[in-house]
Short mmCIF file of C-alpha atoms and ligand atoms in Angstrom, two decimals:
data_model
loop_
_atom_site.label_atom_id
_atom_site.label_comp_id
_atom_site.label_asym_id
_atom_site.label_seq_id
_atom_site.Cartn_x
_atom_site.Cartn_y
_atom_site.Cartn_z
CA MET A 1 25.86 37.20 11.05
CA TYR A 2 26.53 40.20 13.24
CA TRP A 3 25.13 43.71 13.42
CA ASN A 4 28.38 45.11 14.82
CA GLN A 5 30.99 42.39 14.72
CA ASP A 6 33.72 44.37 16.49
CA LEU A 7 31.54 45.11 19.49
CA GLU A 8 29.81 41.75 19.62
CA THR A 9 33.01 39.71 19.50
CA ILE A 10 35.19 42.13 21.47
CA ASP A 11 37.68 40.36 23.74
CA ARG A 12 37.11 40.47 27.49
CA PRO A 13 39.93 42.87 28.46
CA ALA A 14 38.80 45.38 25.81
CA LEU A 15 35.18 44.95 26.86
CA GLU A 16 36.06 45.60 30.48
CA ARG A 17 38.08 48.69 29.57
CA LEU A 18 35.08 49.97 27.65
CA GLN A 19 32.75 49.21 30.56
CA LEU A 20 35.00 51.04 33.00
CA SER A 21 35.35 54.17 30.92
CA ARG A 22 31.60 54.27 30.33
CA LEU A 23 30.90 53.64 34.01
CA ARG A 24 33.19 56.55 34.98
CA ALA A 25 31.42 58.85 32.54
CA ALA A 26 28.00 57.72 33.80
CA LEU A 27 28.99 58.39 37.41
CA GLU A 28 30.20 61.85 36.54
CA ARG A 29 26.99 62.59 34.66
CA SER A 30 24.80 61.21 37.39
CA VAL A 31 25.56 63.90 39.95
CA ARG A 32 23.65 66.37 37.81
CA ALA A 33 20.55 64.50 38.98
CA PRO A 34 19.23 65.64 42.37
CA PHE A 35 18.46 62.05 43.36
CA TYR A 36 22.06 60.86 42.90
CA ARG A 37 23.61 63.84 44.69
CA THR A 38 21.58 62.99 47.80
CA PHE A 39 21.97 59.25 47.30
CA PHE A 40 25.77 59.31 47.21
CA GLU A 41 25.90 61.78 50.08
CA THR A 42 23.57 59.70 52.28
CA HIS A 43 25.58 56.56 51.58
CA ARG A 44 28.87 58.46 51.95
CA VAL A 45 30.14 57.40 48.55
CA ASP A 46 32.86 59.41 46.86
CA ILE A 47 32.42 58.56 43.20
CA ASP A 48 36.02 59.57 42.45
CA THR A 49 37.14 56.44 44.29
CA ILE A 50 35.35 54.18 41.81
CA THR A 51 38.29 53.61 39.50
CA THR A 52 38.04 49.89 38.70
CA LEU A 53 35.12 47.59 37.85
CA GLU A 54 35.59 45.84 41.22
CA HIS A 55 34.91 49.18 42.93
CA LEU A 56 31.39 49.06 41.54
CA ARG A 57 30.63 46.92 44.58
CA ASP A 58 31.26 49.95 46.78
CA LEU A 59 28.12 51.55 45.39
CA PRO A 60 24.85 50.84 47.18
CA PHE A 61 22.07 49.05 45.30
CA THR A 62 19.21 50.97 43.77
CA THR A 63 15.66 49.63 43.79
CA LYS A 64 12.22 50.40 42.42
CA ALA A 65 11.58 52.35 45.63
CA ASP A 66 14.32 54.81 44.57
CA LEU A 67 12.58 55.37 41.25
CA ARG A 68 9.37 56.10 43.11
CA THR A 69 11.08 58.49 45.53
CA SER A 70 12.65 60.39 42.67
CA TYR A 71 9.34 60.67 40.75
CA PRO A 72 8.79 62.53 38.49
CA ASP A 73 12.26 63.59 37.34
CA GLY A 74 14.73 63.40 40.24
CA MET A 75 16.93 60.95 38.31
CA MET A 76 17.13 63.04 35.16
CA ALA A 77 20.81 63.77 34.59
CA VAL A 78 20.56 66.07 31.55
CA PRO A 79 18.68 69.33 30.94
CA ARG A 80 15.03 68.62 30.15
CA ARG A 81 15.33 70.01 26.61
CA ASP A 82 17.73 67.16 25.80
CA VAL A 83 15.21 64.53 26.78
CA VAL A 84 13.11 63.28 23.87
CA ARG A 85 11.06 60.45 25.35
CA LEU A 86 9.80 58.87 28.51
CA HIS A 87 8.39 55.44 29.23
CA ALA A 88 6.74 54.30 32.43
CA SER A 89 5.78 51.08 34.08
CA SER A 90 2.58 51.21 36.03
CA GLY A 91 3.34 48.60 38.67
CA THR A 92 0.59 47.23 40.83
CA THR A 93 0.93 49.64 43.71
CA GLY A 94 1.88 53.27 44.13
CA LYS A 95 3.32 55.69 41.61
CA SER A 96 4.60 54.58 38.27
CA THR A 97 8.31 54.54 37.61
CA VAL A 98 9.50 56.74 34.78
CA ILE A 99 12.51 56.34 32.48
CA PHE A 100 13.94 59.15 30.32
CA TYR A 101 15.88 58.98 27.07
CA THR A 102 17.88 61.47 25.02
CA GLN A 103 18.05 61.25 21.24
CA LYS A 104 21.34 59.36 21.60
CA ASP A 105 19.79 56.96 24.13
CA ILE A 106 16.93 56.15 21.76
CA SER A 107 19.32 55.64 18.89
CA GLU A 108 21.62 53.35 20.89
CA TRP A 109 18.62 51.39 22.14
CA ALA A 110 17.49 50.87 18.54
CA ASP A 111 21.00 49.61 17.74
CA LEU A 112 20.86 47.10 20.57
CA ILE A 113 17.54 45.81 19.28
CA ALA A 114 18.85 45.58 15.72
CA ARG A 115 21.88 43.72 17.09
CA SER A 116 19.59 41.34 18.99
CA MET A 117 17.41 40.69 15.96
CA VAL A 118 20.38 39.96 13.73
CA ALA A 119 21.61 37.50 16.37
CA THR A 120 18.40 35.51 15.72
CA GLY A 121 19.01 35.55 11.98
CA ALA A 122 16.68 38.45 11.12
CA THR A 123 17.39 40.48 7.97
CA PRO A 124 15.89 43.55 6.24
CA ASP A 125 13.76 41.10 4.22
CA ASP A 126 11.75 40.24 7.30
CA VAL A 127 8.26 41.54 7.96
CA PHE A 128 8.02 42.25 11.65
CA GLN A 129 4.62 42.24 13.34
CA ASN A 130 4.89 43.97 16.69
CA MET A 131 2.10 42.70 18.94
CA MET A 132 3.37 44.30 22.14
CA GLY A 133 1.52 47.27 23.57
CA TYR A 134 2.55 50.66 22.16
CA GLY A 135 2.59 53.52 24.64
CA LEU A 136 4.18 53.94 28.03
CA PHE A 137 5.16 50.26 28.00
CA THR A 138 8.57 49.74 26.40
CA GLY A 139 7.74 46.55 24.48
CA GLY A 140 6.03 48.26 21.53
CA LEU A 141 8.14 51.29 20.67
CA GLY A 142 11.33 49.63 21.91
CA LEU A 143 11.34 46.87 19.29
CA HIS A 144 9.73 49.13 16.71
CA TYR A 145 12.69 51.46 16.36
CA GLY A 146 15.16 48.57 16.36
CA ALA A 147 13.31 46.63 13.66
CA GLU A 148 13.18 49.78 11.52
CA ARG A 149 16.88 50.37 12.14
CA LEU A 150 17.55 46.87 10.81
CA GLY A 151 15.38 47.66 7.81
CA CYS A 152 12.44 45.33 8.33
CA LEU A 153 8.94 46.22 7.25
CA VAL A 154 7.31 46.90 10.61
CA ILE A 155 3.61 46.29 11.28
CA PRO A 156 2.87 48.26 14.47
CA SER A 157 -0.23 46.24 15.30
CA SER A 158 0.18 46.54 19.10
CA SER A 159 -1.47 44.00 21.40
CA GLY A 160 -5.01 42.64 21.26
CA ASN A 161 -7.56 42.63 18.43
CA SER A 162 -6.75 39.07 17.49
CA LEU A 163 -8.69 38.83 14.22
CA LYS A 164 -6.99 41.96 12.94
CA GLN A 165 -3.64 40.45 13.92
CA LEU A 166 -4.43 37.38 11.85
CA GLN A 167 -5.52 39.44 8.87
CA LEU A 168 -2.37 41.60 8.98
CA MET A 169 -0.20 38.53 9.35
CA GLN A 170 -1.77 36.95 6.27
CA ASP A 171 -2.05 40.04 4.07
CA PHE A 172 1.50 41.31 4.68
CA GLN A 173 3.15 37.91 5.15
CA ALA A 174 4.66 38.59 8.55
CA THR A 175 7.77 36.49 9.15
CA ILE A 176 8.63 37.56 12.71
CA MET A 177 6.24 38.34 15.53
CA HIS A 178 6.93 40.06 18.82
CA ILE A 179 4.48 38.91 21.43
CA THR A 180 4.14 37.91 25.07
CA PRO A 181 4.11 34.12 25.52
CA SER A 182 0.69 34.24 27.18
CA TYR A 183 -0.83 36.19 24.28
CA ALA A 184 0.85 33.84 21.79
CA LEU A 185 -0.90 30.93 23.53
CA HIS A 186 -4.23 32.71 23.24
CA LEU A 187 -3.80 33.99 19.69
CA VAL A 188 -2.92 30.59 18.26
CA GLU A 189 -6.26 29.26 19.51
CA ILE A 190 -8.18 32.13 17.91
CA ILE A 191 -6.36 31.47 14.65
CA LYS A 192 -7.31 27.79 14.74
CA GLU A 193 -10.91 28.62 15.63
CA ASN A 194 -11.02 30.68 12.46
CA GLY A 195 -10.12 27.68 10.38
CA VAL A 196 -6.51 28.65 9.73
CA ASP A 197 -3.67 26.23 10.37
CA PRO A 198 -0.94 28.31 12.07
CA HIS A 199 1.65 26.18 10.26
CA ASP A 200 0.41 27.59 6.96
CA LEU A 201 1.24 31.15 8.04
CA THR A 202 4.48 32.80 6.95
CA VAL A 203 5.58 33.50 10.55
CA LYS A 204 8.85 31.70 11.14
CA LYS A 205 10.18 33.38 14.29
CA ALA A 206 8.78 34.85 17.48
CA TYR A 207 10.42 37.02 20.06
CA LEU A 208 8.87 36.11 23.39
CA GLY A 209 9.38 38.11 26.54
CA ALA A 210 8.07 40.67 29.02
CA GLU A 211 6.92 37.94 31.41
CA PRO A 212 8.30 34.74 32.86
CA TYR A 213 7.65 31.50 30.98
CA THR A 214 9.22 28.10 30.91
CA GLU A 215 11.14 26.05 28.37
CA ALA A 216 8.08 23.74 28.18
CA THR A 217 5.96 26.73 27.10
CA ARG A 218 8.51 27.71 24.46
CA LYS A 219 8.46 24.16 23.04
CA LYS A 220 4.67 24.09 23.09
CA LEU A 221 4.46 27.43 21.27
CA GLU A 222 7.04 26.36 18.71
CA GLU A 223 4.98 23.29 17.93
CA LEU A 224 1.61 25.03 17.90
CA TRP A 225 2.83 27.81 15.60
CA GLY A 226 5.45 25.91 13.64
CA MET A 227 8.19 28.46 14.26
CA ASP A 228 11.36 29.20 16.26
CA ALA A 229 10.83 31.16 19.46
CA TYR A 230 13.59 33.30 20.94
CA ASN A 231 13.70 34.50 24.52
CA SER A 232 14.02 38.25 25.00
CA TYR A 233 14.58 39.85 28.39
CA GLY A 234 14.57 43.43 29.50
CA LEU A 235 13.02 45.87 31.91
CA SER A 236 11.98 49.49 31.71
CA GLU A 237 14.62 50.59 34.20
CA MET A 238 17.31 49.36 31.75
CA ASN A 239 15.54 50.90 28.66
CA GLY A 240 13.10 48.03 28.12
CA PRO A 241 13.67 45.06 25.78
CA GLY A 242 17.13 44.66 24.25
CA VAL A 243 19.04 44.05 27.48
CA SER A 244 19.44 40.39 26.73
CA PHE A 245 18.44 38.20 23.79
CA GLU A 246 18.94 34.68 22.56
CA CYS A 247 21.01 34.05 19.45
CA VAL A 248 20.32 31.28 16.93
CA HIS A 249 21.57 28.69 19.44
CA LYS A 250 18.58 29.42 21.71
CA ASN A 251 20.50 28.48 24.80
CA GLY A 252 20.54 31.42 27.22
CA MET A 253 20.37 35.12 26.49
CA HIS A 254 23.41 37.26 25.68
CA VAL A 255 23.49 40.36 27.89
CA TRP A 256 24.89 43.27 25.88
CA GLU A 257 27.75 43.93 28.25
CA ASP A 258 29.06 47.03 26.50
CA PHE A 259 25.88 48.66 27.86
CA TYR A 260 25.07 46.64 30.95
CA ILE A 261 27.26 45.42 33.79
CA ILE A 262 25.87 42.19 35.23
CA GLU A 263 26.10 41.01 38.81
CA ILE A 264 24.33 38.10 40.48
CA ILE A 265 23.69 38.54 44.18
CA ASP A 266 22.27 36.54 47.03
CA PRO A 267 18.84 38.16 47.38
CA ASP A 268 18.90 37.81 51.16
CA THR A 269 22.38 39.09 51.98
CA GLY A 270 23.23 41.18 48.93
CA ALA A 271 26.56 39.34 48.59
CA VAL A 272 27.88 39.10 45.03
CA LEU A 273 27.90 35.47 43.85
CA PRO A 274 30.40 33.82 41.48
CA ASP A 275 29.60 33.21 37.79
CA GLY A 276 27.32 30.20 37.46
CA ALA A 277 25.56 30.57 40.82
CA GLU A 278 21.86 31.30 40.83
CA GLY A 279 20.65 34.51 42.41
CA GLU A 280 19.13 37.92 41.78
CA LEU A 281 20.24 39.80 38.70
CA VAL A 282 21.65 43.27 39.38
CA LEU A 283 22.25 45.55 36.41
CA THR A 284 24.13 48.77 35.82
CA HIS A 285 23.36 50.75 32.69
CA VAL A 286 26.68 52.36 31.76
CA ASN A 287 25.63 54.27 28.70
CA ARG A 288 22.34 56.08 29.21
CA GLU A 289 22.66 59.84 29.19
CA ALA A 290 19.24 60.93 30.41
CA MET A 291 19.03 58.60 33.35
CA PRO A 292 21.99 56.66 34.72
CA MET A 293 21.14 53.59 36.77
CA PHE A 294 23.64 51.82 39.02
CA ARG A 295 23.38 48.37 40.59
CA TYR A 296 19.66 48.13 40.07
CA ARG A 297 18.08 45.15 41.84
CA THR A 298 15.88 43.58 39.19
CA ARG A 299 14.28 40.99 41.53
CA ASP A 300 14.69 38.52 38.67
CA LEU A 301 16.32 35.21 39.42
CA THR A 302 18.80 33.67 37.02
CA ARG A 303 22.43 32.65 36.68
CA ILE A 304 25.28 33.57 34.38
CA ILE A 305 26.22 30.85 31.88
CA PRO A 306 30.01 31.12 31.98
CA GLU A 307 30.74 28.87 28.97
CA PRO A 308 31.42 30.60 25.64
CA CYS A 309 28.63 30.51 23.05
CA PRO A 310 29.26 28.81 19.70
CA CYS A 311 27.92 31.94 17.95
CA GLY A 312 31.19 33.73 18.73
CA ARG A 313 29.68 36.59 20.71
CA THR A 314 31.77 37.27 23.79
CA HIS A 315 28.93 38.85 25.78
CA ARG A 316 27.98 36.44 28.53
CA ARG A 317 24.60 34.75 28.62
CA ILE A 318 22.06 34.46 31.40
CA GLU A 319 19.71 31.56 31.85
CA ARG A 320 15.96 31.85 31.35
CA ILE A 321 14.50 33.86 34.26
CA LYS A 322 13.24 31.41 36.87
CA GLY A 323 10.87 33.95 38.40
CA ARG A 324 10.92 37.11 40.46
CA THR A 325 11.90 37.08 44.09
CA ASP A 326 8.52 38.69 44.78
CA ASP A 327 6.62 36.04 42.72
CA MET A 328 7.63 33.27 45.02
CA PHE A 329 4.93 32.13 47.41
CA ILE A 330 5.18 29.98 50.49
CA ILE A 331 2.69 27.21 51.22
CA GLY A 332 3.12 25.17 54.38
CA GLY A 333 6.70 26.33 54.62
CA VAL A 334 7.56 25.29 51.07
CA ASN A 335 8.86 27.96 48.68
CA ILE A 336 7.15 27.70 45.30
CA PHE A 337 7.71 29.55 42.04
CA PRO A 338 4.85 29.72 39.54
CA SER A 339 7.35 28.59 36.88
CA GLN A 340 7.70 25.19 38.58
CA ILE A 341 3.98 24.59 38.12
CA GLU A 342 3.94 25.99 34.58
CA ALA A 343 6.85 23.77 33.51
CA VAL A 344 5.03 20.55 34.35
CA LEU A 345 1.60 21.70 33.17
CA MET A 346 2.78 22.74 29.74
CA ALA A 347 4.47 19.40 29.17
CA ILE A 348 1.17 17.49 29.66
CA PRO A 349 -0.32 16.89 26.18
CA GLU A 350 -3.98 17.24 27.24
CA VAL A 351 -3.38 20.60 28.91
CA GLY A 352 -4.48 23.58 26.81
CA ASN A 353 -3.08 27.08 26.62
CA ASN A 354 -4.05 28.85 29.82
CA TYR A 355 -3.76 28.28 33.53
CA GLN A 356 -4.03 30.24 36.74
CA ILE A 357 -2.81 29.66 40.28
CA VAL A 358 -5.13 30.80 43.08
CA LEU A 359 -3.94 30.78 46.67
CA GLU A 360 -6.66 30.36 49.29
CA ARG A 361 -6.69 30.14 53.06
CA ASP A 362 -8.73 27.25 54.37
CA GLY A 363 -8.89 27.70 58.16
CA SER A 364 -5.26 27.81 59.17
CA LEU A 365 -4.15 25.97 56.06
CA ASP A 366 -3.02 27.54 52.81
CA LYS A 367 -4.14 25.81 49.64
CA VAL A 368 -2.87 26.03 46.07
CA HIS A 369 -5.63 25.83 43.52
CA VAL A 370 -4.49 25.37 39.95
CA LYS A 371 -7.07 26.12 37.29
CA VAL A 372 -6.06 24.37 34.12
CA GLU A 373 -7.65 24.79 30.71
CA LEU A 374 -7.80 21.59 28.66
CA TYR A 375 -8.11 21.24 24.90
CA SER A 376 -11.76 21.03 23.81
CA LYS A 377 -11.29 17.46 22.51
CA MET A 378 -11.08 16.40 26.18
CA PHE A 379 -14.71 17.38 26.81
CA HIS A 380 -16.62 14.67 24.96
CA GLY A 381 -18.70 13.49 27.91
CA ASP A 382 -16.39 10.89 29.45
CA MET A 383 -16.26 11.86 33.14
CA LYS A 384 -14.05 8.95 34.04
CA GLU A 385 -11.37 10.04 31.63
CA LEU A 386 -11.45 13.54 33.11
CA GLN A 387 -11.21 12.20 36.64
CA THR A 388 -8.20 10.10 35.70
CA LEU A 389 -6.60 13.11 34.07
CA ARG A 390 -7.26 15.25 37.14
CA LYS A 391 -5.58 12.65 39.30
CA LYS A 392 -2.63 12.48 36.94
CA ILE A 393 -2.17 16.28 36.92
CA THR A 394 -2.54 16.44 40.72
CA GLU A 395 0.15 13.81 41.10
CA ILE A 396 2.53 15.48 38.66
CA VAL A 397 2.13 18.91 40.27
CA ARG A 398 2.37 17.47 43.77
CA SER A 399 5.61 15.68 43.03
CA THR A 400 7.07 18.94 41.74
CA ILE A 401 6.03 21.38 44.45
CA ILE A 402 5.78 18.83 47.32
CA VAL A 403 2.44 20.33 48.31
CA ASN A 404 -0.96 18.85 47.56
CA PRO A 405 -2.65 21.07 44.96
CA VAL A 406 -6.35 21.32 44.15
CA ILE A 407 -6.56 20.90 40.38
CA GLU A 408 -9.61 22.36 38.62
CA LEU A 409 -10.07 21.36 35.00
CA MET A 410 -11.58 24.07 32.82
CA GLU A 411 -12.92 24.30 29.30
CA PRO A 412 -10.85 26.31 26.81
CA GLY A 413 -11.55 30.02 27.02
CA SER A 414 -12.87 29.97 30.59
CA LEU A 415 -9.90 31.78 32.15
CA PRO A 416 -9.30 35.45 31.35
CA PRO A 417 -7.26 35.55 28.12
CA SER A 418 -4.01 37.51 28.11
CA GLN A 419 -3.24 40.23 25.59
CA GLY A 420 -0.10 41.38 27.34
CA LYS A 421 1.43 40.23 30.58
CA ALA A 422 -0.66 37.43 32.10
CA VAL A 423 -1.71 37.43 35.74
CA ARG A 424 -0.69 33.92 36.74
CA VAL A 425 -1.11 34.04 40.52
CA ILE A 426 -4.08 35.34 42.47
CA ASP A 427 -3.47 35.45 46.18
CA ASN A 428 -6.74 35.54 48.13
CA ARG A 429 -5.09 34.80 51.43
CA GLU A 430 -4.64 38.31 52.81
CA GLN A 431 -8.25 39.29 52.33
CA ARG A 432 -9.62 36.84 54.86
O1 LIG B 501 8.64 43.86 30.10
C1 LIG B 501 10.37 44.95 28.82
C2 LIG B 501 10.23 43.93 27.75
C3 LIG B 501 9.35 44.14 26.71
C4 LIG B 501 11.03 42.77 27.74
C5 LIG B 501 9.25 43.22 25.69
C6 LIG B 501 10.94 41.85 26.71
C7 LIG B 501 10.05 42.05 25.68
P1 LIG B 501 8.79 45.89 32.29
O2 LIG B 501 7.36 46.10 31.98
O3 LIG B 501 9.50 46.92 33.08
O4 LIG B 501 9.61 45.73 30.96
O5 LIG B 501 8.90 44.48 33.03
C8 LIG B 501 10.16 43.95 33.34
O6 LIG B 501 9.33 41.67 33.19
O7 LIG B 501 11.94 42.50 35.48
C9 LIG B 501 10.97 40.52 34.42
O8 LIG B 501 10.43 40.23 35.70
C10 LIG B 501 9.87 40.38 33.37
N1 LIG B 501 10.44 39.90 32.10
C11 LIG B 501 10.74 40.61 31.00
N2 LIG B 501 11.22 39.78 30.02
C12 LIG B 501 11.23 38.52 30.54
C13 LIG B 501 11.63 37.24 30.06
C14 LIG B 501 9.45 44.76 30.01
N3 LIG B 501 12.08 37.04 28.83
C15 LIG B 501 10.02 42.61 34.03
N4 LIG B 501 11.52 36.19 30.92
C16 LIG B 501 11.34 41.99 34.31
C17 LIG B 501 11.06 36.36 32.17
C18 LIG B 501 10.76 38.61 31.88
N5 LIG B 501 10.66 37.54 32.67
#
């Protein structure tokens, strides 16, 4: 099942011709934005010389810092009256970064979402409960318009308010939910606490994204909820969700290449890496009118899966995001990604649905504390059993990250629950 078969199964030469003509048009549009005029001048780039896709490499990278410099509207490439929406990501420091959309941009974004949903087997018969935050964040409104475009009944429940979510799910027989993996882990517990077996609900699919999570977490969620979970990747700078989505094969996410040009680079040198090599994802949005974006460094680490997908879509897939270059922390000289810890934790049957990594400085030594919630059945008064479990978890985590962790076992509900993007790592080292 396709949303737009011609575009989704387009052959590579035709796809590349389409990319190039859209890229040329985007470059020409971009110079209406004050930011790009200065940017190309400073980097001495003559956009007329970009006449093949290979020439894209002659353009400098753009970064989040460029979005901040151009705040509020230095990257707007159309007259303001043509812009119909903005979204923003708050970020942890400094000014937010703002993205603009024309009517056409919003409509094309909705199409990409509808296309993504159909790739997972969704149909107009589905009831879509959208538990991502509505507002400046792109997760809520982004999927909303796409699900409506497909013809689903949309429940715009937004994030949080777990009992209301359950009631809506039951009363309107939601079949698909859109939710962050960390909130899905929390919500399923609330549902069980209220005496409902999640397997009895009508929800059969979940779209999980907006934050990194591991295959072990996907499996755990699929089992807890009794549904199929699909990975969805996107970022505000590239519209939001709908950049890349898994199809029914659930084996890597198709990047919609008629809209996005993918490159994988070495994050240290900026060199473009061959298909299949792991590195930082760099994206160019070739079709947005209000705000073109070239060679944007996402900071997300992944690799292109070069093999064709059995679904017949010709758009290449990327692997699950391993983490962000800025998420990585270094302990005793060892580089560690939170995802490495999550992957082993979530595969341990006694481990519950929440965890947190806290980095502490102990004298001159850095220590990784991992706070792990267990299922309540583990707390029946047998200290010895808990000690053995703590040892087991310590050993499993140590063998994965090659650093000795301090494992703290917690009762369910003792860590701050997530309703959106979870804070997985707290670094207390700088404050000492
Ligand atoms: O999180 C857009 C989105 C909404 C994607 C809903 C999927 C579903 P931002 O707030 O700008 O936009 O955050 C983007 O979140 O660079 C990744 O680091 C991370 N991220 C998003 N999806 C995934 C995913 C939205 N499936 C940043 N796996 C990105 C891992 C993800 N990380």
